[in-house]
Amino acid sequence: MSPDRMEKNAAIPTHVAIIMDGNGRWARERGLPRLAGHRAGAEAVARCLRAAMQRGVSYLTLYAFSSENWSRGPQEVADLTGLLCYYLRHKARELHAEGVRLRFIGDLSRFDDSLRAELARAEELTRHNSRLVVLFALSYGGRGDIVQAAQQLARAAAEGRIAPEQITESMFASHLWTAGVPDPDVIVRTSGECRLSNFLLWQSAYAELVFQDVYWPDYSEGHFAMVLDQYARRERRFGARPAASA
């Protein structure tokens, strides 16, 4: 492997997380129903997965359905969950053949039995794959993630299985829905909005943030490459002093 190739690989983030935003506005500006935006967004997911695999990213987390999305109209919720079910039935085996592992994080208990069964089947089918691990955040909220982890540890302390002073950051992280997954190196939000919207609040402590002014259905391999290029130019210090200049 050439030195240039090694340097390029060193600049590739291990974990990219994306807030996929703008499906509704994309559809509205074209005079289309919101479902058309969500369908176009699913096509963008496929492009994003291809780009992540081509560039050597190991983990990709996609914010697909937030805990706040349950407050949307019942028809839109039904459209979103139906589209997810369709995607899993028709794409899981294809992703499996490409070496993709699928994981689903969030309060999945809020979904109906049929969708939960599809999620479980996709996870089981792909669980031994390692080319790219894709986490779909569904019915997910960062605050809810922290609360459920705290509840688990509180129960353990109340039952005498751990002492409160034994709780460390690493122990807490092991009870989050993302347990076993490295924290994201970079978090991306599309559509021009500049906020996290309750996404990976604990895990994002040292993530680089990139905001892109493109609606998610228009997201391309080129947009993903721009994220990686920005990441490669940034100096990550994790609170340490910058290195002294030569």
XYZ file of N, CA and C in Angstrom:
738
model
N 0.848 -1.195 0.000
C 0.000 0.000 0.000
C 0.882 1.243 0.000
N 0.585 2.202 -0.857
C 1.409 3.392 -0.966
C 1.184 4.303 0.223
N 2.188 5.200 0.567
C 1.997 6.155 1.654
C 0.778 7.043 1.432
N 0.538 7.447 0.170
C -0.617 8.293 -0.104
C -1.914 7.570 0.249
N -1.979 6.284 -0.105
C -3.177 5.494 0.181
C -3.378 5.337 1.678
N -2.276 5.111 2.412
C -2.367 4.963 3.853
C -2.854 6.252 4.496
N -2.356 7.400 4.015
C -2.771 8.679 4.583
C -4.254 8.924 4.310
N -4.694 8.580 3.119
C -6.096 8.754 2.779
C -6.988 7.911 3.679
N -6.607 6.656 3.906
C -7.397 5.784 4.772
C -7.462 6.310 6.191
N -6.363 6.884 6.681
C -6.327 7.408 8.043
C -7.309 8.559 8.216
N -7.656 9.239 7.141
C -8.553 10.380 7.218
C -10.022 9.990 7.062
N -10.292 8.722 6.839
C -11.673 8.269 6.675
C -12.296 8.053 8.056
N -13.439 8.671 8.341
C -14.085 8.439 9.639
C -14.558 6.996 9.763
N -14.455 6.476 10.965
C -14.962 5.130 11.227
C -16.487 5.104 11.198
N -17.097 6.156 11.753
C -18.554 6.178 11.941
C -19.102 7.525 11.479
N -19.986 7.477 10.514
C -20.703 8.661 10.030
C -22.171 8.514 10.411
N -22.743 9.557 10.995
C -24.162 9.551 11.347
C -24.849 10.700 10.610
N -26.034 10.441 10.088
C -26.707 11.426 9.244
C -28.151 11.653 9.692
N -28.498 12.922 9.860
C -29.882 13.332 10.071
C -30.451 13.614 8.685
N -31.269 12.711 8.197
C -31.778 12.788 6.822
C -33.007 13.707 6.806
N -32.802 14.945 6.427
C -33.850 15.950 6.557
C -34.189 16.558 5.196
N -35.462 16.866 5.006
C -35.866 17.603 3.821
C -36.794 16.872 2.877
N -37.221 15.663 3.217
C -38.109 14.917 2.320
C -39.408 15.679 2.033
N -40.018 16.222 3.092
C -41.294 16.913 2.927
C -41.169 18.174 2.094
N -40.149 18.966 2.364
C -39.963 20.207 1.601
C -39.623 19.909 0.141
N -38.831 18.854 -0.078
C -38.507 18.445 -1.456
C -39.795 18.139 -2.225
N -40.707 17.407 -1.589
C -41.960 17.055 -2.249
C -42.843 18.287 -2.446
N -42.954 19.118 -1.433
C -43.829 20.296 -1.516
C -43.399 21.230 -2.646
N -42.094 21.439 -2.783
C -41.602 22.340 -3.819
C -41.858 21.797 -5.221
N -42.143 20.513 -5.330
C -42.439 19.900 -6.623
C -43.926 19.611 -6.803
N -44.727 20.061 -5.837
C -46.162 19.824 -5.913
C -46.541 18.368 -5.766
N -45.742 17.621 -5.025
C -45.957 16.186 -4.854
C -46.406 15.881 -3.426
N -47.061 14.742 -3.195
C -47.403 14.346 -1.826
C -46.144 14.026 -1.028
N -46.231 14.141 0.287
C -45.069 13.893 1.138
C -44.513 12.490 0.950
N -45.402 11.525 0.663
C -44.940 10.157 0.462
C -43.931 10.085 -0.681
N -44.114 10.908 -1.710
C -43.158 10.918 -2.823
C -41.783 11.351 -2.339
N -41.751 12.290 -1.402
C -40.472 12.705 -0.832
C -39.814 11.592 -0.050
N -40.622 10.844 0.710
C -40.062 9.735 1.479
C -39.555 8.620 0.563
N -40.262 8.382 -0.533
C -39.792 7.365 -1.483
C -38.480 7.790 -2.130
N -38.396 9.067 -2.509
C -37.141 9.570 -3.078
C -36.032 9.529 -2.037
N -36.396 9.751 -0.781
C -35.401 9.667 0.296
C -34.855 8.266 0.452
N -35.697 7.247 0.241
C -35.228 5.862 0.316
C -34.198 5.574 -0.771
N -34.363 6.182 -1.937
C -33.378 6.019 -3.004
C -32.059 6.684 -2.620
N -32.160 7.804 -1.909
C -30.941 8.473 -1.445
C -30.203 7.622 -0.419
N -30.959 6.874 0.393
C -30.321 5.967 1.351
C -29.453 4.950 0.606
N -29.972 4.397 -0.473
C -29.213 3.414 -1.250
C -27.924 4.035 -1.794
N -28.001 5.271 -2.284
C -26.793 5.945 -2.784
C -25.794 6.176 -1.659
N -26.304 6.545 -0.498
C -25.430 6.819 0.643
C -24.711 5.558 1.100
N -25.426 4.436 1.122
C -24.801 3.168 1.509
C -23.694 2.791 0.529
N -23.948 2.975 -0.755
C -22.915 2.672 -1.753
C -21.679 3.540 -1.537
N -21.903 4.823 -1.285
C -20.781 5.732 -1.075
C -19.981 5.350 0.165
N -20.688 4.978 1.247
C -20.000 4.598 2.480
C -19.140 3.363 2.261
N -19.666 2.381 1.532
C -18.888 1.171 1.262
C -17.696 1.468 0.361
N -17.897 2.292 -0.643
C -16.814 2.613 -1.565
C -15.682 3.365 -0.885
N -16.028 4.193 0.113
C -15.010 5.011 0.773
C -14.435 4.374 2.029
N -14.902 3.205 2.409
C -14.304 2.489 3.531
C -14.804 2.891 4.902
N -15.983 3.488 4.989
C -16.595 3.788 6.283
C -17.085 2.478 6.900
N -16.896 2.320 8.198
C -17.267 1.064 8.863
C -18.673 1.077 9.448
N -19.115 2.243 9.944
C -20.430 2.365 10.579
C -21.155 3.573 9.996
N -22.437 3.390 9.751
C -23.279 4.464 9.238
C -24.591 4.430 10.006
N -24.911 5.523 10.684
C -26.170 5.609 11.411
C -27.068 6.616 10.728
N -28.300 6.218 10.429
C -29.248 7.055 9.712
C -30.469 7.319 10.583
N -30.754 8.591 10.801
C -31.902 9.002 11.617
C -33.132 8.939 10.727
N -33.840 7.818 10.795
C -34.930 7.549 9.860
C -36.297 7.912 10.408
N -36.485 7.808 11.739
C -37.806 8.066 12.334
C -37.571 8.449 13.786
N -37.809 9.711 14.119
C -37.531 10.180 15.472
C -38.706 9.893 16.403
N -38.436 9.965 17.686
C -39.521 9.778 18.659
C -40.572 10.873 18.490
N -40.152 12.048 18.012
C -41.096 13.139 17.788
C -41.956 12.918 16.545
N -41.500 12.071 15.631
C -42.273 11.829 14.405
C -43.620 11.160 14.673
N -43.768 10.560 15.857
C -45.065 9.951 16.182
C -46.172 11.003 16.251
N -45.814 12.284 16.412
C -46.831 13.332 16.500
C -47.338 13.766 15.132
N -46.740 13.256 14.055
C -47.229 13.581 12.717
C -48.588 12.902 12.476
N -49.231 13.300 11.419
C -50.549 12.739 11.117
C -50.482 11.237 10.968
N -51.563 10.535 11.312
C -51.550 9.064 11.251
C -51.266 8.535 9.854
N -51.708 9.248 8.808
C -51.445 8.770 7.457
C -49.965 8.827 7.125
N -49.290 9.921 7.537
C -47.860 10.011 7.246
C -47.069 8.975 8.039
N -47.457 8.742 9.291
C -46.790 7.701 10.085
C -46.976 6.343 9.413
N -48.199 6.069 8.944
C -48.460 4.803 8.255
C -47.641 4.708 6.972
N -47.513 5.829 6.249
C -46.719 5.823 5.016
C -45.253 5.539 5.317
N -44.725 6.172 6.360
C -43.314 5.983 6.717
C -43.034 4.547 7.141
N -43.873 4.014 8.008
C -43.637 2.646 8.491
C -43.880 1.635 7.374
N -44.849 1.905 6.516
C -45.087 1.007 5.393
C -43.927 1.002 4.419
N -43.351 2.180 4.175
C -42.204 2.268 3.288
C -41.014 1.523 3.880
N -40.822 1.644 5.187
C -39.733 0.934 5.845
C -39.914 -0.579 5.714
N -41.134 -1.045 5.921
C -41.420 -2.481 5.813
C -41.146 -2.971 4.389
N -41.584 -2.206 3.398
C -41.352 -2.559 1.995
C -39.855 -2.622 1.702
N -39.122 -1.619 2.191
C -37.677 -1.544 1.950
C -36.979 -2.781 2.518
N -37.360 -3.173 3.726
C -36.721 -4.331 4.358
C -37.020 -5.614 3.587
N -38.275 -5.780 3.178
C -38.653 -7.010 2.472
C -37.944 -7.146 1.131
N -37.671 -6.009 0.488
C -37.126 -6.051 -0.864
C -35.633 -5.773 -0.947
N -35.036 -5.251 0.117
C -33.632 -4.863 0.037
C -32.712 -5.602 1.016
N -33.287 -6.223 2.039
C -32.445 -6.838 3.072
C -31.522 -7.902 2.487
N -32.029 -8.749 1.613
C -31.186 -9.810 1.041
C -30.114 -9.231 0.124
N -30.456 -8.183 -0.588
C -29.472 -7.523 -1.437
C -28.337 -6.928 -0.598
N -28.693 -6.282 0.497
C -27.681 -5.717 1.384
C -26.857 -6.822 2.038
N -27.519 -7.903 2.397
C -26.816 -9.050 2.970
C -25.756 -9.575 1.996
N -26.108 -9.663 0.726
C -25.167 -10.160 -0.292
C -23.971 -9.232 -0.445
N -24.151 -7.963 -0.117
C -23.067 -6.987 -0.218
C -22.258 -6.878 1.069
N -22.593 -7.678 2.073
C -21.832 -7.676 3.315
C -22.236 -6.617 4.309
N -23.450 -6.106 4.177
C -23.945 -5.062 5.078
C -24.669 -5.695 6.267
N -24.355 -5.214 7.447
C -25.090 -5.634 8.641
C -26.089 -4.543 9.015
N -27.317 -4.931 9.307
C -28.365 -3.994 9.685
C -28.655 -4.089 11.173
N -28.741 -2.922 11.813
C -29.167 -2.835 13.209
C -30.217 -1.747 13.325
N -31.098 -1.899 14.289
C -32.168 -0.926 14.480
C -32.168 -0.499 15.941
N -32.079 0.808 16.165
C -31.988 1.331 17.527
C -33.139 2.295 17.778
N -33.598 2.322 19.008
C -34.695 3.192 19.390
C -35.733 2.413 20.176
N -36.831 3.070 20.458
C -37.919 2.428 21.204
C -38.791 1.651 20.218
N -38.309 0.485 19.821
C -38.988 -0.306 18.793
C -40.312 -0.882 19.272
N -40.543 -0.855 20.580
C -41.790 -1.415 21.118
C -43.014 -0.645 20.631
N -42.820 0.560 20.126
C -43.961 1.371 19.673
C -44.465 0.945 18.295
N -43.680 0.147 17.583
C -44.100 -0.326 16.271
C -44.979 -1.573 16.419
N -45.763 -1.853 15.383
C -46.639 -3.019 15.460
C -45.834 -4.307 15.277
N -46.491 -5.430 15.551
C -45.813 -6.725 15.550
C -45.207 -7.065 14.192
N -45.924 -6.733 13.109
C -45.436 -7.115 11.789
C -44.149 -6.383 11.434
N -44.061 -5.100 11.766
C -42.843 -4.358 11.462
C -41.699 -4.821 12.356
N -41.982 -5.062 13.627
C -40.925 -5.558 14.520
C -40.397 -6.897 14.033
N -41.266 -7.729 13.477
C -40.824 -9.018 12.942
C -39.903 -8.814 11.747
N -40.205 -7.842 10.881
C -39.345 -7.552 9.737
C -37.977 -7.051 10.211
N -37.974 -6.205 11.225
C -36.707 -5.695 11.772
C -35.866 -6.843 12.315
N -36.508 -7.730 13.055
C -35.783 -8.859 13.644
C -35.226 -9.776 12.565
N -36.007 -10.021 11.512
C -35.533 -10.883 10.428
C -34.322 -10.274 9.730
N -34.366 -8.980 9.481
C -33.251 -8.315 8.800
C -31.989 -8.339 9.666
N -32.158 -8.119 10.959
C -31.001 -8.163 11.856
C -30.399 -9.564 11.895
N -31.243 -10.569 12.005
C -30.753 -11.946 12.089
C -30.073 -12.361 10.789
N -30.653 -11.987 9.652
C -30.087 -12.340 8.356
C -28.682 -11.779 8.179
N -28.462 -10.566 8.655
C -27.214 -9.850 8.350
C -26.237 -9.793 9.517
N -26.529 -10.456 10.605
C -25.768 -10.212 11.839
C -24.301 -10.612 11.774
N -23.907 -11.465 10.837
C -22.505 -11.858 10.745
C -21.716 -11.017 9.733
N -22.363 -10.066 9.097
C -21.689 -9.242 8.088
C -20.874 -8.135 8.749
N -19.833 -7.683 8.061
C -18.957 -6.687 8.666
C -18.407 -5.653 7.685
N -18.791 -5.730 6.419
C -18.268 -4.734 5.467
C -18.719 -3.325 5.856
N -19.975 -3.192 6.223
C -20.538 -1.925 6.691
C -21.664 -2.248 7.656
N -21.629 -1.643 8.842
C -22.718 -1.783 9.806
C -23.590 -0.543 9.687
N -24.859 -0.757 9.348
C -25.801 0.350 9.189
C -26.814 0.300 10.321
N -26.873 1.376 11.096
C -27.846 1.487 12.171
C -28.949 2.438 11.715
N -30.186 1.959 11.708
C -31.331 2.812 11.444
C -31.912 3.223 12.794
N -31.924 4.515 13.065
C -32.510 5.035 14.302
C -34.007 5.213 14.065
N -34.813 4.393 14.737
C -36.261 4.347 14.531
C -36.976 4.579 15.855
N -37.962 5.454 15.846
C -38.621 5.820 17.098
C -37.534 6.187 18.117
N -36.551 6.917 17.605
C -35.352 7.204 18.400
C -35.349 8.654 18.876
N -34.915 8.845 20.109
C -34.649 10.168 20.657
C -33.449 10.085 21.561
N -32.550 11.037 21.456
C -31.342 11.009 22.274
C -31.633 11.100 23.760
N -32.597 11.926 24.139
C -32.951 12.017 25.552
C -33.544 10.705 26.049
N -34.415 10.105 25.243
C -34.994 8.821 25.616
C -33.931 7.748 25.759
N -32.921 7.787 24.906
C -31.817 6.834 24.970
C -31.099 6.955 26.311
N -30.822 8.195 26.714
C -30.135 8.432 27.989
C -31.012 7.999 29.161
N -32.300 8.310 29.099
C -33.206 7.954 30.193
C -33.291 6.441 30.358
N -33.429 5.698 29.237
C -33.569 4.240 29.384
C -32.283 3.621 29.918
N -31.124 4.184 29.566
C -29.863 3.685 30.123
C -29.793 3.965 31.626
N -30.211 5.159 32.022
C -30.222 5.506 33.445
C -31.174 4.594 34.218
N -32.300 4.274 33.630
C -33.252 3.383 34.302
C -32.666 1.993 34.506
N -31.962 1.476 33.503
C -31.335 0.165 33.644
C -30.330 0.160 34.795
N -29.506 1.196 34.856
C -28.490 1.261 35.906
C -29.121 1.505 37.273
N -30.198 2.282 37.311
C -30.893 2.515 38.585
C -31.477 1.213 39.122
N -32.060 0.401 38.224
C -32.591 -0.900 38.662
C -31.472 -1.790 39.188
N -30.332 -1.785 38.490
C -29.211 -2.617 38.930
C -28.706 -2.174 40.302
N -28.676 -0.862 40.525
C -28.226 -0.354 41.825
C -29.245 -0.688 42.913
N -30.533 -0.535 42.609
C -31.577 -0.815 43.593
C -31.593 -2.285 43.995
N -31.234 -3.157 43.043
C -31.204 -4.593 43.321
C -29.871 -5.037 43.923
N -28.955 -4.105 44.133
C -27.691 -4.425 44.767
C -26.661 -5.065 43.846
N -26.923 -5.053 42.526
C -25.970 -5.662 41.592
C -24.783 -4.758 41.308
N -24.946 -3.460 41.472
C -23.833 -2.508 41.358
C -24.016 -1.434 42.419
N -22.921 -0.785 42.773
C -22.988 0.373 43.655
C -22.993 1.626 42.789
N -23.701 2.664 43.190
C -23.764 3.877 42.368
C -22.391 4.418 41.984
N -21.429 4.331 42.912
C -20.097 4.876 42.618
C -19.334 4.037 41.595
N -19.848 2.872 41.277
C -19.219 2.047 40.249
C -19.604 2.475 38.837
N -20.616 3.315 38.731
C -21.084 3.723 37.405
C -20.084 4.688 36.783
N -19.585 4.300 35.623
C -18.628 5.114 34.881
C -19.229 5.506 33.535
N -18.521 6.380 32.823
C -18.996 6.759 31.495
C -19.068 5.547 30.566
N -18.067 4.679 30.640
C -18.068 3.518 29.755
C -19.192 2.555 30.120
N -19.478 2.409 31.422
C -20.592 1.550 31.828
C -21.905 2.135 31.338
N -22.054 3.446 31.471
C -23.279 4.092 31.005
C -23.446 3.893 29.503
N -22.364 4.089 28.750
C -22.427 3.947 27.294
C -22.825 2.532 26.886
N -22.440 1.550 27.706
C -22.758 0.155 27.373
C -24.235 -0.161 27.531
N -25.009 0.773 28.112
C -26.447 0.574 28.264
C -27.259 1.428 27.284
N -26.581 2.179 26.448
C -27.280 2.939 25.423
C -27.674 2.013 24.277
N -28.587 2.452 23.446
C -29.014 1.628 22.315
C -27.876 1.390 21.322
N -26.871 2.246 21.351
C -25.726 2.094 20.444
C -24.602 1.269 21.063
N -24.858 0.537 22.118
C -23.814 -0.244 22.799
C -23.033 -1.090 21.791
N -21.709 -1.055 21.933
C -20.851 -1.839 21.056
C -20.453 -1.132 19.779
N -20.980 0.069 19.558
C -20.684 0.840 18.348
C -19.859 2.065 18.744
N -18.771 2.353 18.046
C -17.989 3.546 18.394
C -18.805 4.818 18.183
N -18.532 5.829 18.991
C -19.221 7.104 18.831
C -18.977 7.657 17.426
N -19.929 8.404 16.888
C -19.741 8.945 15.540
C -18.572 9.928 15.488
N -17.797 9.833 14.435
C -16.727 10.802 14.195
C -17.286 12.085 13.600
N -18.331 11.945 12.825
C -18.935 13.112 12.171
C -20.439 12.909 12.099
N -21.178 13.979 12.392
C -22.630 13.972 12.264
C -23.009 14.980 11.188
N -23.829 14.522 10.255
C -24.244 15.327 9.104
C -25.732 15.623 9.226
N -26.119 16.851 8.890
C -27.547 17.146 8.741
C -27.764 17.802 7.389
N -28.754 17.323 6.678
C -29.082 17.881 5.379
C -30.198 18.914 5.510
N -30.530 19.562 4.418
C -31.632 20.528 4.262
C -31.292 21.929 4.737
N -30.065 22.152 5.197
C -29.666 23.485 5.623
C -29.959 23.805 7.073
N -30.653 22.931 7.779
C -30.912 23.152 9.205
C -29.644 22.861 10.005
N -29.459 23.612 11.099
C -28.209 23.503 11.876
C -28.510 23.166 13.326
N -29.045 21.993 13.558
C -29.289 21.526 14.927
C -29.305 20.002 14.926
N -29.165 19.418 16.133
C -29.098 17.965 16.263
C -30.467 17.316 16.388
N -31.459 18.064 16.825
C -32.835 17.532 16.915
C -32.902 16.210 17.665
N -32.282 16.178 18.843
C -32.422 15.034 19.752
C -31.800 13.759 19.188
N -30.711 13.908 18.450
C -30.050 12.764 17.808
C -28.700 12.488 18.460
N -28.518 11.288 18.989
C -27.234 10.823 19.533
C -26.596 11.862 20.459
N -27.367 12.347 21.430
C -26.881 13.442 22.271
C -25.667 13.047 23.103
N -25.684 11.873 23.712
C -24.526 11.413 24.476
C -23.361 11.113 23.540
N -23.649 10.418 22.463
C -22.611 9.909 21.568
C -21.930 11.007 20.751
N -22.555 12.166 20.650
C -22.030 13.226 19.781
C -21.069 14.180 20.493
N -20.645 13.837 21.708
C -19.861 14.772 22.520
C -18.655 15.355 21.781
N -17.961 14.547 20.989
C -16.775 15.020 20.268
C -16.897 14.837 18.762
N -18.104 14.682 18.276
C -18.290 14.502 16.841
C -18.075 15.818 16.100
N -17.510 15.725 14.917
C -17.481 16.863 14.012
C -18.877 17.032 13.429
N -19.311 18.269 13.238
C -20.637 18.548 12.718
C -20.526 19.151 11.320
N -21.318 18.620 10.411
C -21.343 19.121 9.035
C -22.797 19.346 8.647
N -23.103 20.562 8.206
C -24.458 20.896 7.774
C -24.427 21.188 6.280
N -25.267 20.480 5.542
C -25.279 20.589 4.088
C -26.624 21.117 3.589
N -26.565 22.078 2.696
C -27.768 22.726 2.195
C -28.304 21.974 0.986
N -28.754 20.742 1.245
C -29.341 19.906 0.198
C -30.443 19.080 0.833
N -31.579 18.993 0.165
C -32.645 18.134 0.678
C -32.213 16.674 0.533
N -32.632 15.855 1.498
C -32.173 14.472 1.510
C -32.473 13.709 0.209
N -33.625 13.859 -0.424
C -33.856 13.094 -1.663
C -32.853 13.403 -2.773
N -32.191 14.555 -2.704
C -31.194 14.921 -3.715
C -29.776 14.506 -3.305
N -29.649 13.821 -2.172
C -28.319 13.495 -1.662
C -27.631 12.492 -2.592
N -26.365 12.745 -2.864
C -25.618 11.941 -3.828
C -24.306 11.455 -3.235
N -23.651 10.585 -3.977
C -22.317 10.140 -3.587
C -21.369 11.332 -3.481
N -21.576 12.340 -4.317
C -20.745 13.534 -4.260
C -20.911 14.304 -2.962
N -22.137 14.398 -2.463
C -22.360 15.074 -1.180
C -21.668 14.310 -0.048
N -21.727 12.989 -0.115
C -21.061 12.177 0.911
C -19.549 12.388 0.841
N -19.014 12.453 -0.363
C -17.572 12.685 -0.524
C -17.177 14.039 0.055
N -18.041 15.052 -0.078
C -17.735 16.370 0.481
C -17.633 16.315 2.005
N -18.491 15.498 2.632
C -18.414 15.329 4.087
C -17.051 14.759 4.478
N -16.628 13.721 3.772
C -15.354 13.085 4.105
C -14.182 14.032 3.841
N -14.294 14.837 2.817
C -13.235 15.807 2.535
C -13.150 16.853 3.641
N -14.306 17.331 4.120
C -14.305 18.278 5.240
C -13.702 17.637 6.477
N -14.109 16.409 6.747
C -13.600 15.698 7.927
C -12.077 15.574 7.869
N -11.553 15.246 6.699
C -10.108 15.039 6.553
C -9.324 16.316 6.818
N -9.942 17.475 6.629
C -9.244 18.742 6.829
C -9.314 19.242 8.268
N -10.125 18.620 9.086
C -10.291 19.112 10.455
C -9.312 18.429 11.408
N -8.923 19.173 12.433
C -8.028 18.632 13.463
C -8.858 18.290 14.692
N -8.898 17.028 15.051
C -9.680 16.577 16.200
C -8.760 16.470 17.411
N -9.071 17.258 18.457
C -8.179 17.310 19.616
C -8.819 16.730 20.878
N -10.121 16.523 20.890
C -10.815 15.948 22.054
C -10.493 16.708 23.342
N -10.438 18.027 23.239
C -10.189 18.866 24.418
C -8.739 19.126 24.711
N -7.814 18.465 24.017
C -6.384 18.682 24.262
C -5.913 19.939 23.551
N -4.749 20.437 23.963
C -4.180 21.607 23.313
C -3.725 21.250 21.906
N -3.808 22.222 20.994
C -3.289 21.943 19.659
C -1.786 21.726 19.694
N -1.316 20.906 18.757
C 0.122 20.647 18.700
C 0.868 21.938 18.378
N 2.026 22.106 18.996
C 2.835 23.298 18.744
C 3.292 23.310 17.299
N 3.233 24.459 16.672
C 3.665 24.551 15.269
C 5.160 24.409 15.181
N 5.628 23.829 14.088
C 7.061 23.615 13.905
C 7.773 24.918 13.661
